[in-house]
Short mmCIF file of C-alpha atoms in Angstrom, two decimals:
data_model
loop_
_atom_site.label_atom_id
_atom_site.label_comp_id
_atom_site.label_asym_id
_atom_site.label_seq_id
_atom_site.Cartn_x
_atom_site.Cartn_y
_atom_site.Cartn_z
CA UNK A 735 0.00 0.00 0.00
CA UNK A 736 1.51 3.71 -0.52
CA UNK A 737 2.53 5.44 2.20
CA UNK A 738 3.80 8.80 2.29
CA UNK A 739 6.79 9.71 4.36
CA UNK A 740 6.80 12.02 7.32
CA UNK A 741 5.16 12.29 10.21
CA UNK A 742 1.65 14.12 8.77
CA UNK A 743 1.65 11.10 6.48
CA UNK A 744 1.36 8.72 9.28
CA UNK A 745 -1.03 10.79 11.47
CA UNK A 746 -3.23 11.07 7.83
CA UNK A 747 -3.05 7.41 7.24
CA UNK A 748 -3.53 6.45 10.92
CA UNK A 749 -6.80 8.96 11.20
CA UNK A 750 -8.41 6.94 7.58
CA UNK A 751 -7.65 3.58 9.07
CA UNK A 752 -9.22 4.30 12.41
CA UNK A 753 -12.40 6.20 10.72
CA UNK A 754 -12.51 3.19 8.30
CA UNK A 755 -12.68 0.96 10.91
CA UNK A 756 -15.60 3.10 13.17
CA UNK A 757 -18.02 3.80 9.51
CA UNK A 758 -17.50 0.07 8.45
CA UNK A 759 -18.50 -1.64 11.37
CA UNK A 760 -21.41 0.73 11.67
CA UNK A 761 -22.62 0.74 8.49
CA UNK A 762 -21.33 -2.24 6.65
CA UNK A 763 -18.34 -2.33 3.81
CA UNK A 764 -20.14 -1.96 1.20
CA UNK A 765 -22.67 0.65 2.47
CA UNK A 766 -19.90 3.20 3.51
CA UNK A 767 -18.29 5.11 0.67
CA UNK A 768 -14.85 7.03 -0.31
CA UNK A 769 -16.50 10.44 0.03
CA UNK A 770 -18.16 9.68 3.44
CA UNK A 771 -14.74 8.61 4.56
CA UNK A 772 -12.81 11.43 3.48
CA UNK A 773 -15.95 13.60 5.13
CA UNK A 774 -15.16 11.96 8.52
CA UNK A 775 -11.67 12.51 8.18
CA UNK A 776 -11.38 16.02 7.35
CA UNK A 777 -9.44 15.42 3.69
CA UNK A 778 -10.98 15.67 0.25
CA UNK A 779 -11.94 11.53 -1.73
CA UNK A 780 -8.62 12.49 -3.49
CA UNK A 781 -6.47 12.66 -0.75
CA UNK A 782 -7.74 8.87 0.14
CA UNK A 783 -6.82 7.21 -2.66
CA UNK A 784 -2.84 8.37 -2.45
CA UNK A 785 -3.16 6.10 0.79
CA UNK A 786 -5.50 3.36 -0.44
CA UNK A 787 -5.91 3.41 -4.24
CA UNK A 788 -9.11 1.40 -4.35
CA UNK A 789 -11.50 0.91 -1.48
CA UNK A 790 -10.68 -3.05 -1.29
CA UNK A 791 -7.30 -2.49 -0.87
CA UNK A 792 -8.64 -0.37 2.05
CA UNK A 793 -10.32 -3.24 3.55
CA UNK A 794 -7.43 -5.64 3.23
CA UNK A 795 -5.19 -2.90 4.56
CA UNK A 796 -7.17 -3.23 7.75
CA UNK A 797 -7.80 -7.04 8.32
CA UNK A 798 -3.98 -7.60 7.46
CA UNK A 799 -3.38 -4.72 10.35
CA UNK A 800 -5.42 -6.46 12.89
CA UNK A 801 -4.58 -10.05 11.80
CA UNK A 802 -0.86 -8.95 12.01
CA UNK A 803 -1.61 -7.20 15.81
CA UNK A 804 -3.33 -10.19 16.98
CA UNK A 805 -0.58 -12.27 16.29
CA UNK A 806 1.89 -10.18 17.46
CA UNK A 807 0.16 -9.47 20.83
CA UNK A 808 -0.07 -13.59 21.28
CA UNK A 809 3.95 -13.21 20.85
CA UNK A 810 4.26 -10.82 23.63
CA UNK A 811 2.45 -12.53 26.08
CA UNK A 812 3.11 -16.21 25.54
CA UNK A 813 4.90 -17.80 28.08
CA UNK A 814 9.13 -18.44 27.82
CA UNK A 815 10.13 -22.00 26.61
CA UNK A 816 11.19 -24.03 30.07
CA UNK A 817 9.35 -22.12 32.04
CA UNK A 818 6.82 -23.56 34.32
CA UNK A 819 3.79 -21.53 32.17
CA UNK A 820 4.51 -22.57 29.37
CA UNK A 821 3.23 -26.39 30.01
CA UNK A 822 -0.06 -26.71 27.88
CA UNK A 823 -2.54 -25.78 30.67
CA UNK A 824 -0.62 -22.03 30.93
CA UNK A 825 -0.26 -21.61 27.82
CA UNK A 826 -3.94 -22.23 27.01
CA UNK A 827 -4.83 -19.87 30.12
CA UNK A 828 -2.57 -16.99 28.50
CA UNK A 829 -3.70 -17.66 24.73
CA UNK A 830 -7.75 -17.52 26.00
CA UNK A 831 -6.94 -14.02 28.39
CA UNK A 832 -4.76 -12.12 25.38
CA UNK A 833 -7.65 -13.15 23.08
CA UNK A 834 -10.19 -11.93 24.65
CA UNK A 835 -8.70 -8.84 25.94
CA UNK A 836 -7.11 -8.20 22.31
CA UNK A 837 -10.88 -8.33 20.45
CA UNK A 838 -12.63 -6.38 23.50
CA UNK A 839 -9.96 -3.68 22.79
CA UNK A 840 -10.67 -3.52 19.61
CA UNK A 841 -14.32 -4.06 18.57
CA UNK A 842 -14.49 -2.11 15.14
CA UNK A 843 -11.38 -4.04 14.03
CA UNK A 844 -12.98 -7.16 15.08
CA UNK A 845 -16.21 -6.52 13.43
CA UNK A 846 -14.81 -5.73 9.86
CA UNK A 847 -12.34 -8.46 10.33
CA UNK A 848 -15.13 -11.08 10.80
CA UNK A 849 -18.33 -9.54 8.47
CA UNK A 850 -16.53 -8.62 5.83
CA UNK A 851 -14.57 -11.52 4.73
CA UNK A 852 -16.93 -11.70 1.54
CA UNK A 853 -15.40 -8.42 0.08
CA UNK A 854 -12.35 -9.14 -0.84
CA UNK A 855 -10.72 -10.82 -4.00
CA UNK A 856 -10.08 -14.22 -3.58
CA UNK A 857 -5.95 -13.65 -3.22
CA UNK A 858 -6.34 -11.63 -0.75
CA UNK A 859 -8.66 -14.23 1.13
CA UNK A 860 -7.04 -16.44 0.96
CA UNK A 861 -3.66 -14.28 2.24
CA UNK A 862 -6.00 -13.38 5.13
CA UNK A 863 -7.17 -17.11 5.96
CA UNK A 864 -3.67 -17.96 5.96
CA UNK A 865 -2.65 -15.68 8.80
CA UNK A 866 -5.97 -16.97 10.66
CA UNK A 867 -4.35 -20.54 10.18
CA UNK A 868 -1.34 -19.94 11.43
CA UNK A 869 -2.61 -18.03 14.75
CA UNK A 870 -5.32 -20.79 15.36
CA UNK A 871 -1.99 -23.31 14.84
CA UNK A 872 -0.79 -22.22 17.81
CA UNK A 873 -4.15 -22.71 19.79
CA UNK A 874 -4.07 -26.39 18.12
CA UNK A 875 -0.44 -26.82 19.24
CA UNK A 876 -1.66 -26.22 22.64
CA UNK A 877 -4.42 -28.69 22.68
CA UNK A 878 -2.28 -31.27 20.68
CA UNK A 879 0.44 -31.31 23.65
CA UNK A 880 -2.11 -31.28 26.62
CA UNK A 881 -3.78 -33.97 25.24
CA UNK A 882 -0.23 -35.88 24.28
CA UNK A 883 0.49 -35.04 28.35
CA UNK A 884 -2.35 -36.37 29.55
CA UNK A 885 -3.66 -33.40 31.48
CA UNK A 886 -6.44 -32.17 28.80
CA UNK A 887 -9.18 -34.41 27.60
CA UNK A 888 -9.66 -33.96 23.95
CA UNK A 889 -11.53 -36.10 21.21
CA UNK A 890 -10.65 -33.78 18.35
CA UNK A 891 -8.04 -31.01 18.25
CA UNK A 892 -9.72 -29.36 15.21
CA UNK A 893 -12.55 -29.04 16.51
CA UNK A 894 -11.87 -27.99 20.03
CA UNK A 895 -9.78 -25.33 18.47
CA UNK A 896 -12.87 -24.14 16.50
CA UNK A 897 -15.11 -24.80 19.48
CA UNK A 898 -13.00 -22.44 21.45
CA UNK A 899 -12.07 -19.86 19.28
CA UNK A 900 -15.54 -19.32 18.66
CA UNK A 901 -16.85 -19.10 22.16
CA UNK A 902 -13.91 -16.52 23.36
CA UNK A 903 -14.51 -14.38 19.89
CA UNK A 904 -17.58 -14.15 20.88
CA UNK A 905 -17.76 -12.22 23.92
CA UNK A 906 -17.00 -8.61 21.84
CA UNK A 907 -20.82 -9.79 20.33
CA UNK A 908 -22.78 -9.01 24.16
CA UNK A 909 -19.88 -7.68 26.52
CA UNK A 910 -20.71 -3.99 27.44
CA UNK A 911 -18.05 -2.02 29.49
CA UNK A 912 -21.21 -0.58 31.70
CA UNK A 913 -22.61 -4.44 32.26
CA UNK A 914 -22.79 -6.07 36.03
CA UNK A 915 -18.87 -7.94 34.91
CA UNK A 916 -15.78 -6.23 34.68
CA UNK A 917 -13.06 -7.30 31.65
CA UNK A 918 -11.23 -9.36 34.33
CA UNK A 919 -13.89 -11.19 35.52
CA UNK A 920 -15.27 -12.31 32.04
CA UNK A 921 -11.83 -13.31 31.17
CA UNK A 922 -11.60 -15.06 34.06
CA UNK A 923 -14.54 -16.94 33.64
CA UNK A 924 -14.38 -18.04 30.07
CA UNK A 925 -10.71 -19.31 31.27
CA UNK A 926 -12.59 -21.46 33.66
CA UNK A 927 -14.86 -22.31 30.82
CA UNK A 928 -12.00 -23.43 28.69
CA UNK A 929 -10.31 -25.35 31.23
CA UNK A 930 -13.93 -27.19 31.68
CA UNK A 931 -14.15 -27.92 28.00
CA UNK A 932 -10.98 -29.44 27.70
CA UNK A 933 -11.36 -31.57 30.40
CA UNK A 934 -8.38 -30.05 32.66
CA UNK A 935 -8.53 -30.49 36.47
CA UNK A 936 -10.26 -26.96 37.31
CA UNK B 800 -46.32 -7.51 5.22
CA UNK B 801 -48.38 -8.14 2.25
CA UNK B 802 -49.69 -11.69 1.40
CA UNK B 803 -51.84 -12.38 -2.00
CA UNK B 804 -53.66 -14.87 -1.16
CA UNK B 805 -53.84 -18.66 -3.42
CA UNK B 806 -50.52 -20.96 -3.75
CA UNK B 807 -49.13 -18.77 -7.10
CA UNK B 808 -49.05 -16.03 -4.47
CA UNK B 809 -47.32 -17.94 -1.54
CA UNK B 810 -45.08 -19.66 -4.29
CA UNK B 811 -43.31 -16.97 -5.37
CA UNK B 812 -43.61 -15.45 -2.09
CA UNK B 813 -41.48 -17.99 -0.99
CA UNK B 814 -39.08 -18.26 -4.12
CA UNK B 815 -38.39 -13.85 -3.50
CA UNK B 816 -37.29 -15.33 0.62
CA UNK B 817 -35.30 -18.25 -1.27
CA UNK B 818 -33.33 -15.93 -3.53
CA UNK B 819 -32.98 -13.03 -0.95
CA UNK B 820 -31.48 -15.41 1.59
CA UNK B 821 -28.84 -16.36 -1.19
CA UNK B 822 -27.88 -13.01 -2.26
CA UNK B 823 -27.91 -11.28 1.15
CA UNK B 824 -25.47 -14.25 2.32
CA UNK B 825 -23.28 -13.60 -1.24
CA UNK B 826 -23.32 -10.04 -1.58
CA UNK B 827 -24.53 -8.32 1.52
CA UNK B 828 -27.93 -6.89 2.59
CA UNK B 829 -26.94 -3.22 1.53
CA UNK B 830 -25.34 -4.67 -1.76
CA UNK B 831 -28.03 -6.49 -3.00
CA UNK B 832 -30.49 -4.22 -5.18
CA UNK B 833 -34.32 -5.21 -5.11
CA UNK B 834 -33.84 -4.91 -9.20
CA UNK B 835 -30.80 -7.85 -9.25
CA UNK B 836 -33.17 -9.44 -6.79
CA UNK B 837 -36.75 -10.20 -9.01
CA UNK B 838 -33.85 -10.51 -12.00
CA UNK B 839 -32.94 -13.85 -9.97
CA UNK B 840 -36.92 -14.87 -9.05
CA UNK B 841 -37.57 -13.80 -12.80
CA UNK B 842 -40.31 -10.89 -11.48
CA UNK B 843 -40.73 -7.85 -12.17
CA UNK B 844 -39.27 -5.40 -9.90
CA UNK B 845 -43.10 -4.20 -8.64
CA UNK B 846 -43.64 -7.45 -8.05
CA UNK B 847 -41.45 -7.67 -5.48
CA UNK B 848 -43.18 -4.64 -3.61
CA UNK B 849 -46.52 -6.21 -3.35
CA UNK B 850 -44.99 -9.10 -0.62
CA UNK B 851 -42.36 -6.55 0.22
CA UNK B 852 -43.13 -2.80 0.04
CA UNK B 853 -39.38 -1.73 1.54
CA UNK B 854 -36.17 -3.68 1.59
CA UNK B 855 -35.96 -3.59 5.12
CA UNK B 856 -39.65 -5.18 5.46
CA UNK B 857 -38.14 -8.10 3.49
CA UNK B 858 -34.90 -8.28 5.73
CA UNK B 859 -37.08 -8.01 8.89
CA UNK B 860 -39.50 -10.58 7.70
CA UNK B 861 -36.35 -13.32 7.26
CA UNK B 862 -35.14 -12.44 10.10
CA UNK B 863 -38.57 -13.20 12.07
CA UNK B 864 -39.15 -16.47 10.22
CA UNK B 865 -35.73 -17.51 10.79
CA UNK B 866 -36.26 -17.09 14.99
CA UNK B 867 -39.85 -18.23 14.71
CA UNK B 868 -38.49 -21.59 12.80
CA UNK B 869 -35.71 -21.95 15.42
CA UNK B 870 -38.07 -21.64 18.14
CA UNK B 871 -40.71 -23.92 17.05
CA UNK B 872 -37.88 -26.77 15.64
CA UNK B 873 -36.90 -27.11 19.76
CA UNK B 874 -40.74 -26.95 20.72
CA UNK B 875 -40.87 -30.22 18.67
CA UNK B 876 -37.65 -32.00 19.99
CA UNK B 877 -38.15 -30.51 23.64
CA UNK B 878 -38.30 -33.79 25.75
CA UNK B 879 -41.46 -34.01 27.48
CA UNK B 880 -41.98 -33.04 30.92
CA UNK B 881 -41.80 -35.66 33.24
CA UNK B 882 -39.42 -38.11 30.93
CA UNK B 883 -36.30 -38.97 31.89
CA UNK B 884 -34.82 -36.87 29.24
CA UNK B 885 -36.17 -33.87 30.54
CA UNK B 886 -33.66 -33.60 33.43
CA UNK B 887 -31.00 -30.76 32.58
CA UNK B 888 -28.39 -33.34 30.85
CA UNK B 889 -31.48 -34.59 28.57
CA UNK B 890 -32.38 -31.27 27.72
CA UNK B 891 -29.38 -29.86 27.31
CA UNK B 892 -28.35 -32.55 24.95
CA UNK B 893 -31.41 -32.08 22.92
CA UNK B 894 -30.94 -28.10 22.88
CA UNK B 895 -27.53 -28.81 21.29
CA UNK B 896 -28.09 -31.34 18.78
CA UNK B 897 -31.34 -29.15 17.63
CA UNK B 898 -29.68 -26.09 17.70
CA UNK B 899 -26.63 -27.24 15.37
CA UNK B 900 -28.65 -29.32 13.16
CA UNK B 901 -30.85 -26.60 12.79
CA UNK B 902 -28.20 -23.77 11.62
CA UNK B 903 -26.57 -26.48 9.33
CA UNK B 904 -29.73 -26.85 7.42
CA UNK B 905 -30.33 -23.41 7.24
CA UNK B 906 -27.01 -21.67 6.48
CA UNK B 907 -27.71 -18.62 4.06
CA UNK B 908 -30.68 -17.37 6.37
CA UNK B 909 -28.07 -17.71 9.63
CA UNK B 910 -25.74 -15.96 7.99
CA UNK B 911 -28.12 -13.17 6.91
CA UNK B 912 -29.71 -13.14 10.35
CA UNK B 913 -26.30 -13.12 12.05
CA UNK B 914 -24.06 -10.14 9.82
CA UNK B 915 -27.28 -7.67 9.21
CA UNK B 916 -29.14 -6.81 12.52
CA UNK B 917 -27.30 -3.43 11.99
CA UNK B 918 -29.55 -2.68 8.95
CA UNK B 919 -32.69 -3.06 10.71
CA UNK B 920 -34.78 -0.08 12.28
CA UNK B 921 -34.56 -0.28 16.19
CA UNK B 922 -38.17 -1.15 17.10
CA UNK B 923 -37.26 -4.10 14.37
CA UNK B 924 -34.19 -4.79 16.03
CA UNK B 925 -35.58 -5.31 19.48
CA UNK B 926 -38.62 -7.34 18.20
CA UNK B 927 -35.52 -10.00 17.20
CA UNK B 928 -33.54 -9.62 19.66
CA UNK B 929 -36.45 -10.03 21.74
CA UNK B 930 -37.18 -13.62 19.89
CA UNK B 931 -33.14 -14.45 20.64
CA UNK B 932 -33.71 -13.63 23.93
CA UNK B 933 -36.86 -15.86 24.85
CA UNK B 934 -34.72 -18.83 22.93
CA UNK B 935 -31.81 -18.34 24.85
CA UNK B 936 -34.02 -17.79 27.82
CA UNK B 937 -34.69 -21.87 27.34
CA UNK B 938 -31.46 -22.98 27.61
CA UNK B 939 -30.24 -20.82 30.27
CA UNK B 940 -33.19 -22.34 32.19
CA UNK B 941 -31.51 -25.59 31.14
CA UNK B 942 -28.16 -24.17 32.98
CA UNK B 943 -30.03 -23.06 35.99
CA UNK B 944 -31.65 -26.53 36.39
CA UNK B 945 -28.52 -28.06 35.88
CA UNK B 946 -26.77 -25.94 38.45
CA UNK B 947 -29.50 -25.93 40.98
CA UNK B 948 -29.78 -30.02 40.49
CA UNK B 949 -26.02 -30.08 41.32
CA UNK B 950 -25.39 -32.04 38.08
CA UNK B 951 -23.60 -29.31 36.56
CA UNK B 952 -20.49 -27.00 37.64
CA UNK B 953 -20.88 -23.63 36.01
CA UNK B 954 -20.26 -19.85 37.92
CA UNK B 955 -22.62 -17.82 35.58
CA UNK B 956 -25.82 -19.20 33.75
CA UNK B 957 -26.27 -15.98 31.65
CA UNK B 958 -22.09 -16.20 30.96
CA UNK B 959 -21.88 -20.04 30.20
CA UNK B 960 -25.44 -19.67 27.94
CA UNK B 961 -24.22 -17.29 25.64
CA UNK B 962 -20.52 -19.30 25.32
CA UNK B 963 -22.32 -21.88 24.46
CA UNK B 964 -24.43 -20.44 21.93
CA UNK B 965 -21.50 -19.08 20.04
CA UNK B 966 -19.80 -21.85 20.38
CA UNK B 967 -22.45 -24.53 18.95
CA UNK B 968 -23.55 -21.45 16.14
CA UNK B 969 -19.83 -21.04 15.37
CA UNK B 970 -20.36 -24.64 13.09
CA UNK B 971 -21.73 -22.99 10.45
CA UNK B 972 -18.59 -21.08 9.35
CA UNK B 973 -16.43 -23.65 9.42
CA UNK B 974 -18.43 -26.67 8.44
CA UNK B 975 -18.59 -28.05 5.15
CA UNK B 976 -20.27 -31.28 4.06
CA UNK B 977 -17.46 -32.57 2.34
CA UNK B 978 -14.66 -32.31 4.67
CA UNK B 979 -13.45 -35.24 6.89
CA UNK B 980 -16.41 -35.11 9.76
CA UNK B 981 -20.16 -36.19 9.47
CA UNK B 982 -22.62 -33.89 10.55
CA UNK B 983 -23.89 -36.70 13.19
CA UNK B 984 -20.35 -36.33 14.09
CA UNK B 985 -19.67 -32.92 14.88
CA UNK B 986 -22.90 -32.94 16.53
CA UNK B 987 -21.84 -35.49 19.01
CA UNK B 988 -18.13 -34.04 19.41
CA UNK B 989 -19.82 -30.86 20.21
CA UNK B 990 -22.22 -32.35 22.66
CA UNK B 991 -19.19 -34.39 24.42
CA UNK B 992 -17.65 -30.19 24.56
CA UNK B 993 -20.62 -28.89 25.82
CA UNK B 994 -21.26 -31.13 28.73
CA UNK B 995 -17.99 -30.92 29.80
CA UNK B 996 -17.60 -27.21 29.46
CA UNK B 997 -20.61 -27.33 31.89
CA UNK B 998 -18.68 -29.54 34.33
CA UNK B 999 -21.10 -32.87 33.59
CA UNK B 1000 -20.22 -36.46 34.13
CA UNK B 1001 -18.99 -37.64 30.42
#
């Protein structure tokens, strides 16, 4: 993607992706346009498309951003080889808290990223499903060595994966900040959840 | 919303919810143009607006069959009060295989009722989320039972209820009829998950 040099570059860049992100999940992909983006931004359409050329490459722009993030953040946090965490039941307990935290953090981004999947050239898919793959390869490495251990009860590592992906996405769908359960709490409790589902001694 | 009366009527009443379902899933509600949309039913476009006078009366009225097909499919597979199935494991084993079953069969209309509640009006909105709620309402009453029978483990009914939802909706994006797994199987994988994600003897 272009990118201008210099610091007003970046701040102009930065302010399109973040707008992007707020008028896409609100209104859909396809329903927002150029114009009302540039309106929200302050810049005129033009000025746009020296960032993003087409409105696609927009899109992918974003989902690579947050797909890149996400994986990034699950480097940061996961625990050091040898160390006592990183045995399959910490591991799982860190990868379930930095997901959920990571997606509550960043609802827009996690709205586009999962509604508008259909929008994008098949390439770029398929570039994007790739990056999904490899982050939900580390969940499955996870459940493939508690289950080689002994200490998680698994009948199919796909699945499970799936199964808990799914369920810990999920919580940016009803979780309010203003609701009767703080961020720590829900975390908390869909790591208990987890823990329950793959059989571990809770 | 309008009904002519006689089958021609409520045939290609149902053929315009047949091809709507399958564009809105393809394309996206706000993508999908009431013209492309009798082009597929081969109608006129006034056609259309005699069973649908707005686009949103058409997305609201798959919505509410969708919810009012989902609630009626576990009226019929609801064990019966009384039967042995009806205790919480019975019930919540039923809830699951229904509710999976169910979205499998039905794919293009979850997937439309799932990415477009944001295009609804918000008296429409609340009407289905109002339907969600009373299903959901069921199988947190499962949880409750469960929990108050001491057969299952679980902190938060309302928590655990809507992890499990996602969870056992979360099939549909994944699941494919040709890959490796029957659809009796991932139902029963999925049911092993469940009960032991609600702390239940397996």
């Amino acid at each position: 993607m272009a990118r201008t040099t210099g610091s007003d570059g970046e701040k102009t860049e930065a302010a399109i992706r973040e707008a992007a992100l707020e008028l896409i999940a609100r209104l859909g992909f396809e329903a927002m346009s150029m114009r009302q983006l540039a309106g929200q931004v302050g810049v005129q359409p033009a000025a746009l498309y020296r960032y993003f050329p087409t409105k696609e490459e927009l899109l992918y722009a974003l989902m690579c951003e947050h797909m890149e993030n996400l994986i990034a953040s699950w480097g940061e946090v996961r625990p050091a080889t040898g160390s006592e965490k990183e045995r399959p039941a910490g591991r799982l307990a860190a990868f379930v808290e930095n997901h959920i935290r990571f997606h509550l953090s960043r609802r827009n981004a996690t709205h586009v990223s999962n509604l508008e999947l259909r929008s994008l050239s098949e390439e770029r898919l398929r570039h994007i499903l790739g990056m999904r793959s490899q982050y939900e390869g580390e969940l499955r490495r996870i459940l493939a060595d508690g289950q080689s251990d002994g200490v998680f009860r698994i009948d199919d590592v796909a699945l499970t994966a799936m199964a808990i992906i799914q369920m810990i996405t999920g919580v940016i769908v009803w979780f309010r900040p203003e609701l009767r359960l703080s961020e720590d709490e829900v975390a908390a409790n869909y790591h208990t959840m987890t823990m329950r589902l793959v059989g571990a001694e809770t």
